[in-house]
PDB file of C-alpha atoms in Angstrom:
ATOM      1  CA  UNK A   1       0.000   0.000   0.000  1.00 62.00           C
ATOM      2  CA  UNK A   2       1.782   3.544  -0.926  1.00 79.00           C
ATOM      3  CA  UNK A   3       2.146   6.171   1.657  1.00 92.00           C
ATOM      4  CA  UNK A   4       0.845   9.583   1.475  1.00 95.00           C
ATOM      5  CA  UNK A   5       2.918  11.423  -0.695  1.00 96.00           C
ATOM      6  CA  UNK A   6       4.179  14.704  -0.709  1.00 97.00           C
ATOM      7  CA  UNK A   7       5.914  17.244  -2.486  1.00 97.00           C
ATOM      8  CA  UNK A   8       8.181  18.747  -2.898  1.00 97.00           C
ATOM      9  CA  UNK A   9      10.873  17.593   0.527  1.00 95.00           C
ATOM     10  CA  UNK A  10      12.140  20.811   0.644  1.00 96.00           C
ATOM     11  CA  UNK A  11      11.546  24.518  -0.875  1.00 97.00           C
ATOM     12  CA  UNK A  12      13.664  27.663   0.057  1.00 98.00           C
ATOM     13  CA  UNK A  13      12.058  31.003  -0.728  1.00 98.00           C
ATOM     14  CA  UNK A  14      12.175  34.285  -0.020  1.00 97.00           C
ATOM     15  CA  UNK A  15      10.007  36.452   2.098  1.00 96.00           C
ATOM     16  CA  UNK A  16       6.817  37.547   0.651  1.00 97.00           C
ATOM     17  CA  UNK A  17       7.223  35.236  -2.370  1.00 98.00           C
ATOM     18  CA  UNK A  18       4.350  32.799  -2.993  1.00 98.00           C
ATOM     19  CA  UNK A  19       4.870  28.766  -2.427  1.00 98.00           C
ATOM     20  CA  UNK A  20       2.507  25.829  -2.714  1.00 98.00           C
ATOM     21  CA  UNK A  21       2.706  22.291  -1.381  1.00 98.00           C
ATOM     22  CA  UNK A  22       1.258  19.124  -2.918  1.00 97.00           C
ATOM     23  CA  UNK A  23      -0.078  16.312  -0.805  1.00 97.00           C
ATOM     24  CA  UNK A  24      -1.483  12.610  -2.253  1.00 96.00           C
ATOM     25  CA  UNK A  25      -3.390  10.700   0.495  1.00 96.00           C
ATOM     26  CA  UNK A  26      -3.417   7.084   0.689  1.00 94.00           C
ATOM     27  CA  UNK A  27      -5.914   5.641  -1.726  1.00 93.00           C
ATOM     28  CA  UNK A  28     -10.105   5.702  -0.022  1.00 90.00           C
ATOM     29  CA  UNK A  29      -8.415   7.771   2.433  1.00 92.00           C
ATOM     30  CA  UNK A  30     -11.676  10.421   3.367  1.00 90.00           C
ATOM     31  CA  UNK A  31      -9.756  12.610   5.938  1.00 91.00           C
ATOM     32  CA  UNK A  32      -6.944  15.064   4.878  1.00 94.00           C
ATOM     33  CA  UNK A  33      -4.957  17.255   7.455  1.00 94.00           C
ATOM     34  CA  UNK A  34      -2.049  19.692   7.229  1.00 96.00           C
ATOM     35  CA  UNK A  35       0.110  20.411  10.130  1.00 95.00           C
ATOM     36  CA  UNK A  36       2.740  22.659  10.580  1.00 96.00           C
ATOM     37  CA  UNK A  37       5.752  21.486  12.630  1.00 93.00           C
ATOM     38  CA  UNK A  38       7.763  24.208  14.009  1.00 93.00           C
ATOM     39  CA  UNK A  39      11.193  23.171  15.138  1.00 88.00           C
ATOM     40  CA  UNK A  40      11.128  22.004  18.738  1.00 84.00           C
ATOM     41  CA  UNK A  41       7.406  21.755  18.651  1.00 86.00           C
ATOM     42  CA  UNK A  42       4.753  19.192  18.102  1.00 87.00           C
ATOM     43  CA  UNK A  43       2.429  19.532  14.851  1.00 91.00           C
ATOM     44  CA  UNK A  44      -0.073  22.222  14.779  1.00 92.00           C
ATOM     45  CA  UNK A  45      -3.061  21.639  12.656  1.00 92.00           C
ATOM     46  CA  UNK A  46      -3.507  24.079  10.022  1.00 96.00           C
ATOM     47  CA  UNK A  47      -6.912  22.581   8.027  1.00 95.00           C
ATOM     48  CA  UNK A  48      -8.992  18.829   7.901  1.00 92.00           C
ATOM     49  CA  UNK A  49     -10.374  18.055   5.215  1.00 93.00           C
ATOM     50  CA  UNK A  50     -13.375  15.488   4.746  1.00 90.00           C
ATOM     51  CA  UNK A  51     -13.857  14.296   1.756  1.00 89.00           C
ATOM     52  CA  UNK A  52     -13.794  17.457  -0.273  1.00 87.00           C
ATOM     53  CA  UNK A  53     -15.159  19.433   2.652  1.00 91.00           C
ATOM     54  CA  UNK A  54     -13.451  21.605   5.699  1.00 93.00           C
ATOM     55  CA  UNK A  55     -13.983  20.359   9.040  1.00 89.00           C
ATOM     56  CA  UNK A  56     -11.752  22.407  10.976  1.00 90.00           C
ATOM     57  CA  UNK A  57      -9.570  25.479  10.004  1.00 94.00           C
ATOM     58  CA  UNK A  58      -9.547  26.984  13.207  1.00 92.00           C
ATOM     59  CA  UNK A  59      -5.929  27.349  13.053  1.00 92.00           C
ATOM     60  CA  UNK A  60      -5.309  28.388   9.374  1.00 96.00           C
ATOM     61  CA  UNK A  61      -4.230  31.968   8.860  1.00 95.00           C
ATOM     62  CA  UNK A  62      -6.131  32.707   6.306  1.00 95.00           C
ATOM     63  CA  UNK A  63      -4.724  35.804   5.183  1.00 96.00           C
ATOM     64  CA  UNK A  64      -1.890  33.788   3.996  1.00 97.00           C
ATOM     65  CA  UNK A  65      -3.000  30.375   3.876  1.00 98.00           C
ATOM     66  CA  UNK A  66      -5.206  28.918   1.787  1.00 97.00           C
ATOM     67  CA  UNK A  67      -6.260  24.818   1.033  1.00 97.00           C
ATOM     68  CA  UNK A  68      -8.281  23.044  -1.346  1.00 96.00           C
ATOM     69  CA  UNK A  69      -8.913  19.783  -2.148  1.00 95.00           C
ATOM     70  CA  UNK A  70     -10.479  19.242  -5.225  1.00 82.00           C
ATOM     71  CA  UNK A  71     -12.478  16.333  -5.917  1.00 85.00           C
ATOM     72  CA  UNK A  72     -11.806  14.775  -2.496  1.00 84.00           C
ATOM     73  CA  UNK A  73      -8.243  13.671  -3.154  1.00 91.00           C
ATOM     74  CA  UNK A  74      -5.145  15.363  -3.844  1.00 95.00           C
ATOM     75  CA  UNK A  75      -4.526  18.527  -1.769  1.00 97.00           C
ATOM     76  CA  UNK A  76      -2.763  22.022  -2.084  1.00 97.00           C
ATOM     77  CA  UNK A  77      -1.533  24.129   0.919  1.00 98.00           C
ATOM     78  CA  UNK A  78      -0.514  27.418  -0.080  1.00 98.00           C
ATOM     79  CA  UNK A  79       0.991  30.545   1.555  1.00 98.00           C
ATOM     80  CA  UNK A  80       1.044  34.096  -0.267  1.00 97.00           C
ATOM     81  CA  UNK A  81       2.857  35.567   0.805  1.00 97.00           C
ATOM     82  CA  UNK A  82       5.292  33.914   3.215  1.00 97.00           C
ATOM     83  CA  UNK A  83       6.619  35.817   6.240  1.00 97.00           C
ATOM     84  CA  UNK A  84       9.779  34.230   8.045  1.00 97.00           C
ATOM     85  CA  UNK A  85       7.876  32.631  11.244  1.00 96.00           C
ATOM     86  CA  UNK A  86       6.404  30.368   8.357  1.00 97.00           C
ATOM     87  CA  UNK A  87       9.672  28.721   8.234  1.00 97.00           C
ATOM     88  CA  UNK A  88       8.761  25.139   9.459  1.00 97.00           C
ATOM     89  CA  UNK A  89       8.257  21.395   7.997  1.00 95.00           C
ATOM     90  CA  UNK A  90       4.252  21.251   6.573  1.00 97.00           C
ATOM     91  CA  UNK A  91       2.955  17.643   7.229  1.00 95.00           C
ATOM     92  CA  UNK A  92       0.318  16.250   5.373  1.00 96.00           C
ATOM     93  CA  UNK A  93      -1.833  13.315   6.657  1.00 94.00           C
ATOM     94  CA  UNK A  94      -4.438  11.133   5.729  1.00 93.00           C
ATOM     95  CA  UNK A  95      -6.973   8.412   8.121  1.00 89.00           C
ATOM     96  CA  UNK A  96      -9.698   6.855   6.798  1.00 85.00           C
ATOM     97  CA  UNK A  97     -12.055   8.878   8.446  1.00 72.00           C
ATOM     98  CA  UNK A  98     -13.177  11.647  10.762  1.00 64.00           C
ATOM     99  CA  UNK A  99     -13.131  10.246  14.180  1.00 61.00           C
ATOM    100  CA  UNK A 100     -10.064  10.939  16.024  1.00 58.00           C
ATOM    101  CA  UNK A 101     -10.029   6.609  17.142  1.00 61.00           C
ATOM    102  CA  UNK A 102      -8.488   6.132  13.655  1.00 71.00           C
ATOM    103  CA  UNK A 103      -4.994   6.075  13.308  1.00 80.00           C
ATOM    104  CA  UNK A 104      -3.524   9.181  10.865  1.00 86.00           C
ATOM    105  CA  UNK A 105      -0.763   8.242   8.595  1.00 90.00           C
ATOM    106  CA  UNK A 106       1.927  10.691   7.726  1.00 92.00           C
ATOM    107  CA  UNK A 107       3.719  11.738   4.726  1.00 94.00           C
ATOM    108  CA  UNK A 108       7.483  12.640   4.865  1.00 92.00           C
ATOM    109  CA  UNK A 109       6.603  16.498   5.323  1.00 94.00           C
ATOM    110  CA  UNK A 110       7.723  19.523   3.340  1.00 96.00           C
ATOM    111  CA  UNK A 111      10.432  21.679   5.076  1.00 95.00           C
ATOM    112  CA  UNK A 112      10.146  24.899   4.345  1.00 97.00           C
ATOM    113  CA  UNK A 113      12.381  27.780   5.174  1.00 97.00           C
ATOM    114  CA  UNK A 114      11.734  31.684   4.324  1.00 98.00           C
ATOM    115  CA  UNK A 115      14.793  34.022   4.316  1.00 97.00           C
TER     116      UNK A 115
ATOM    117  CA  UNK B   1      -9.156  23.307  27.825  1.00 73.00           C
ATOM    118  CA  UNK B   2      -7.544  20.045  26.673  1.00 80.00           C
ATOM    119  CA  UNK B   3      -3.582  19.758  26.703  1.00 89.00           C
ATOM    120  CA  UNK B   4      -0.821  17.322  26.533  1.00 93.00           C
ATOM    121  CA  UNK B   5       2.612  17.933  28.530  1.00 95.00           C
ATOM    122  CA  UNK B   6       5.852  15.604  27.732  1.00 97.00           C
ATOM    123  CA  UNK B   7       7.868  16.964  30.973  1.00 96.00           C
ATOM    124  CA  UNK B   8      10.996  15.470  29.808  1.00 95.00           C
ATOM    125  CA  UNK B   9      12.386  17.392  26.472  1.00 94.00           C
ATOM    126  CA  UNK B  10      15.653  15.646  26.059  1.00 96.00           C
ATOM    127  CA  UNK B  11      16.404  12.285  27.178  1.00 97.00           C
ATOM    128  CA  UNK B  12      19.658  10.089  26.943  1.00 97.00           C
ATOM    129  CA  UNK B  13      19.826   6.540  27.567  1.00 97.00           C
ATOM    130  CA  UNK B  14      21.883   3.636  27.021  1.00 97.00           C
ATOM    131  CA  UNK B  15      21.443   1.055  24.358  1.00 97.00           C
ATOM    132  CA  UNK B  16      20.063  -2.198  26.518  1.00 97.00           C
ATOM    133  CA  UNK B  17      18.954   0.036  29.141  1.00 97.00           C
ATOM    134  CA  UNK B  18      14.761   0.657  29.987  1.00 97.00           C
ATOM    135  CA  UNK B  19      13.263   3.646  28.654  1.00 97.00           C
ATOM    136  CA  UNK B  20       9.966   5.589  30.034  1.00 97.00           C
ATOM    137  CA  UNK B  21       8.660   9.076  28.542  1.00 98.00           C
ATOM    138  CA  UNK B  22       5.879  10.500  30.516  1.00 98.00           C
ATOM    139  CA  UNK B  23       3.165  12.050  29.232  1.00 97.00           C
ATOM    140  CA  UNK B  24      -0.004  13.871  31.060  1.00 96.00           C
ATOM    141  CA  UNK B  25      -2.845  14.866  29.434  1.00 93.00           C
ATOM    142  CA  UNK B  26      -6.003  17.395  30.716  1.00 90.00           C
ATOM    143  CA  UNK B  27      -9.308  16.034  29.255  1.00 83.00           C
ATOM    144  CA  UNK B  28     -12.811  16.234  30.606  1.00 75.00           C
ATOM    145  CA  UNK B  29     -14.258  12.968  28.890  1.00 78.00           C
ATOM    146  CA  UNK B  30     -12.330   9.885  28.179  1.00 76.00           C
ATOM    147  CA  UNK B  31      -9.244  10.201  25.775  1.00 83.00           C
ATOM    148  CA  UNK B  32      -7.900   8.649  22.779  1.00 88.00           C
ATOM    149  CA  UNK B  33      -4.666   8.394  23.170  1.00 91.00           C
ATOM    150  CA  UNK B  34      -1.509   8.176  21.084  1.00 93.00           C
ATOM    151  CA  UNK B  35       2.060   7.389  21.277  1.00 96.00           C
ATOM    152  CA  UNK B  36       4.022   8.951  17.444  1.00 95.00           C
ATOM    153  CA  UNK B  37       7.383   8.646  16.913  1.00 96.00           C
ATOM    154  CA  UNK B  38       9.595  10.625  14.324  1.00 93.00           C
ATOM    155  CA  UNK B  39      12.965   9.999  12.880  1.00 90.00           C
ATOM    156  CA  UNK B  40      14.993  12.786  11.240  1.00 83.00           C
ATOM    157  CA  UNK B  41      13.557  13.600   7.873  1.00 75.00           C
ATOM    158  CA  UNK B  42      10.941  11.297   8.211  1.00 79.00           C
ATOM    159  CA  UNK B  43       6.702  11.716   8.861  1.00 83.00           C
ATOM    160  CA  UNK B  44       5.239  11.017  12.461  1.00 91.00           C
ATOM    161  CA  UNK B  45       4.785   6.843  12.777  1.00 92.00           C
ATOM    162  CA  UNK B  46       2.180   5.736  15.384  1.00 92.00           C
ATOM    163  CA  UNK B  47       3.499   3.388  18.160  1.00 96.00           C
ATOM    164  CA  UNK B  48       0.259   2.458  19.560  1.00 94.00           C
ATOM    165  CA  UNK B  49      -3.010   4.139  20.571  1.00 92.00           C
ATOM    166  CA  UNK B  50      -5.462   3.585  24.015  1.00 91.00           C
ATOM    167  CA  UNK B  51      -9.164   4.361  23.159  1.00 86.00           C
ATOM    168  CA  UNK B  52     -10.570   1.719  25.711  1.00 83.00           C
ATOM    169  CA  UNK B  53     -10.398  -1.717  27.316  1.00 86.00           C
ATOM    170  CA  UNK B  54      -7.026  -3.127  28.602  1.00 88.00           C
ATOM    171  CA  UNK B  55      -4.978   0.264  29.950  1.00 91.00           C
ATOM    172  CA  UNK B  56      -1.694  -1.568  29.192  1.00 96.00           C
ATOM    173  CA  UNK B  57      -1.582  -1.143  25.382  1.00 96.00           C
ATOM    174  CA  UNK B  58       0.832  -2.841  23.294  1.00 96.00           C
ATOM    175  CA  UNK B  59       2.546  -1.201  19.893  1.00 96.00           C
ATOM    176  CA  UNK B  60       5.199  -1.897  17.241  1.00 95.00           C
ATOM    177  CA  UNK B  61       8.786  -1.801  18.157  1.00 94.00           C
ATOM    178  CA  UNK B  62       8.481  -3.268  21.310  1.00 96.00           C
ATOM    179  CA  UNK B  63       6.701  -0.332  22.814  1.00 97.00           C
ATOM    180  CA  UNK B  64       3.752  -0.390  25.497  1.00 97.00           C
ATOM    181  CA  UNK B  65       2.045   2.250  27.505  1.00 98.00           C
ATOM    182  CA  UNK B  66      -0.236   2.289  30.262  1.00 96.00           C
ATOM    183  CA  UNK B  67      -3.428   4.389  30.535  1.00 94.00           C
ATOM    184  CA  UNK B  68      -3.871   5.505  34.204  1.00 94.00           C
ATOM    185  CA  UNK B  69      -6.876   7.386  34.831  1.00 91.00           C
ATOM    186  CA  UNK B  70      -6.234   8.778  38.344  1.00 92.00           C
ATOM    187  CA  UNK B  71      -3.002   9.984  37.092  1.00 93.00           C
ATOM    188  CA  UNK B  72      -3.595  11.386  33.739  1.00 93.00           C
ATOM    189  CA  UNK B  73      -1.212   9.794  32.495  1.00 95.00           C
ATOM    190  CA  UNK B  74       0.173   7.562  29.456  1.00 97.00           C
ATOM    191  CA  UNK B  75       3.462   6.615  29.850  1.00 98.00           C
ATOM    192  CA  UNK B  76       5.825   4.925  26.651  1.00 98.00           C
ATOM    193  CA  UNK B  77       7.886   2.077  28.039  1.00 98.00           C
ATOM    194  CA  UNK B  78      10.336   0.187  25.724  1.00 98.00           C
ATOM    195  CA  UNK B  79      12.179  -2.876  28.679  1.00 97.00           C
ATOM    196  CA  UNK B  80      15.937  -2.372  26.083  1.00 97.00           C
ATOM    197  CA  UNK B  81      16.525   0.251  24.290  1.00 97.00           C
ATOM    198  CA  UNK B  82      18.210   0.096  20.516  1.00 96.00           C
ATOM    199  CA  UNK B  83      20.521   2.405  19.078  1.00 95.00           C
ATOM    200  CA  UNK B  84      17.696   2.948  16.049  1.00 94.00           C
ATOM    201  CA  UNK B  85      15.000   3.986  18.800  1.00 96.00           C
ATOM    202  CA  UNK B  86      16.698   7.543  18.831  1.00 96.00           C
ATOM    203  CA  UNK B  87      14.527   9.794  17.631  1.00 96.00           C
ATOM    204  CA  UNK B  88      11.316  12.320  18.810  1.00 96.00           C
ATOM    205  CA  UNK B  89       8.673  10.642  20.044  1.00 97.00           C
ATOM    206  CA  UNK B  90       4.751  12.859  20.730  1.00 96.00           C
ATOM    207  CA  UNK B  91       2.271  12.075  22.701  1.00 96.00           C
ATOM    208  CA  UNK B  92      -1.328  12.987  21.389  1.00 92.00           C
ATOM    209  CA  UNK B  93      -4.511  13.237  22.675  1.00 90.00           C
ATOM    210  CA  UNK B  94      -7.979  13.143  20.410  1.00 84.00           C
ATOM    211  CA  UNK B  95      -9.897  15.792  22.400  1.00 74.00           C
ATOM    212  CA  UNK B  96     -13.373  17.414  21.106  1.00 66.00           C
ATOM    213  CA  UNK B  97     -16.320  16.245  19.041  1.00 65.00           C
ATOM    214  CA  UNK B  98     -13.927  15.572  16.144  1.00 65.00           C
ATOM    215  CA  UNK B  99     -11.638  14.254  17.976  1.00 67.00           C
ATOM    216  CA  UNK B 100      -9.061  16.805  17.182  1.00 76.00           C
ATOM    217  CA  UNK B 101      -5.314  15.499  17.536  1.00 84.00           C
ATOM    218  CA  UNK B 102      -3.890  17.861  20.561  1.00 87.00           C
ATOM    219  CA  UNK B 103      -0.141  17.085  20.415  1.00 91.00           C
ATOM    220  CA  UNK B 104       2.543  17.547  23.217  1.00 93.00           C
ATOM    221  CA  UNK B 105       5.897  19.256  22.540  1.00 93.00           C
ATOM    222  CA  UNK B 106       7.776  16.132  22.046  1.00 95.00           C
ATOM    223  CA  UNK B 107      10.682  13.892  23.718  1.00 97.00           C
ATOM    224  CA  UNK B 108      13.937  13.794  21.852  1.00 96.00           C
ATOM    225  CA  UNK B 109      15.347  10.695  22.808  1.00 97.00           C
ATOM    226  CA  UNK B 110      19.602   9.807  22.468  1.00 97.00           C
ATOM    227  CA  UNK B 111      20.754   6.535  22.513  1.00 97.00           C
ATOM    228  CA  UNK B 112      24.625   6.048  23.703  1.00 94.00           C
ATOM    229  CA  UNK B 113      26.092   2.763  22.088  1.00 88.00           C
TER     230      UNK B 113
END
């Protein structure tokens, strides 16, 4: 069974420049999440996604941030423009539903820094 | 409001020697509970989880962890460490309707050969 993929590993940009991250869930997968990991911390949750719907973006600044999942599946997490504290490794996830008793699998994570 | 502390933030051990990370959670209602580890470069992999039943849970690795109620508490217990078990290990908590992962800072465990 494949992993959730993501890409790309690892993007350098300046601040204020745009940047967009690309996350595959494992296959029937219905939940999505992004987390951002900020060095020395535990993950943060920036958006779920059910199917193709939001559950929670609480957390998302949405000035800057912005997530879509079209068509239930793939995912895009992007920030425009970047400011330096965004400097962290983004985390995409994927469970095979909702409920917080099913176990989320991880992809590698993009790492991110903004100079 | 829910929370998860790891009180330990560094830990060093030696290879063959016993291993516990604490963690304490705050939760009104009965947690789920999870134990992730993450090597460098690599996604968060879960160790085990506690949602009910037996409070001594077993995992991969060679991992357990014991739910204790009156404590708040869900400790990670490995009985000999390896020099591969180095890494950061979080403890979670699914708090709220949705069960919304509430993650503690993390351990960073060393192993010495």
């Amino acid at each position: 069974e494949a992993g959730v993929a993501q890409s790309p590993r690892y993007k350098i940009i300046e601040k204020r420049q745009s940047v967009a991250f690309w996350c595959n869930p494992i296959s029937g997968h219905a939940t999505l999440y992004w987390y951002q990991q900020i060095l020395g911390q535990g993950p943060k949750l920036l958006i779920q996604f059910q199917n193709n719907g939001v559950v929670d973006d609480s957390q998302l600044p949405k000035d800057r941030f912005s997530a879509e999942r079209l068509k239930g599946v793939d995912s895009t997490l992007k920030i425009q423009p970047a400011k330096l504290e965004d400097s962290a490794v983004y985390l995409c996830a994927s469970s095979t539903r909702s409920t917080g008793n099913t176990e989320a699998f991880f992809g590698q994570g993009t790492r991110l820094t903004v100079v | 409001a829910q929370s998860v502390t790891q009180p330990d933030i560094h830990i060093t051990v030696s290879e063959g020697a016993s291993l516990e990370l604490r963690c304490n959670y705050s939760y009104g209602a009965t947690p789920y509970l999870f134990w992730y580890v993450q090597s460098p470069g690599q996604g968060l992999q879960l160790l085990l989880k506690y949602f009910s039943g037996d409070t001594l849970v077993q995992g991969i690795k060679g991992f357990e962890a014991e739910f204790k109620r009156s404590q708040s508490s869900f400790n990670l217990r490995k009985p000999s460490v390896h020099w591969s078990d180095a890494a950061e290990y979080f403890c979670a908590v699914g708090a709220g309707n949705n069960r919304k992962l509430i993650w503690g800072l993390g351990t960073s465990l060393a192993v010495n050969p």
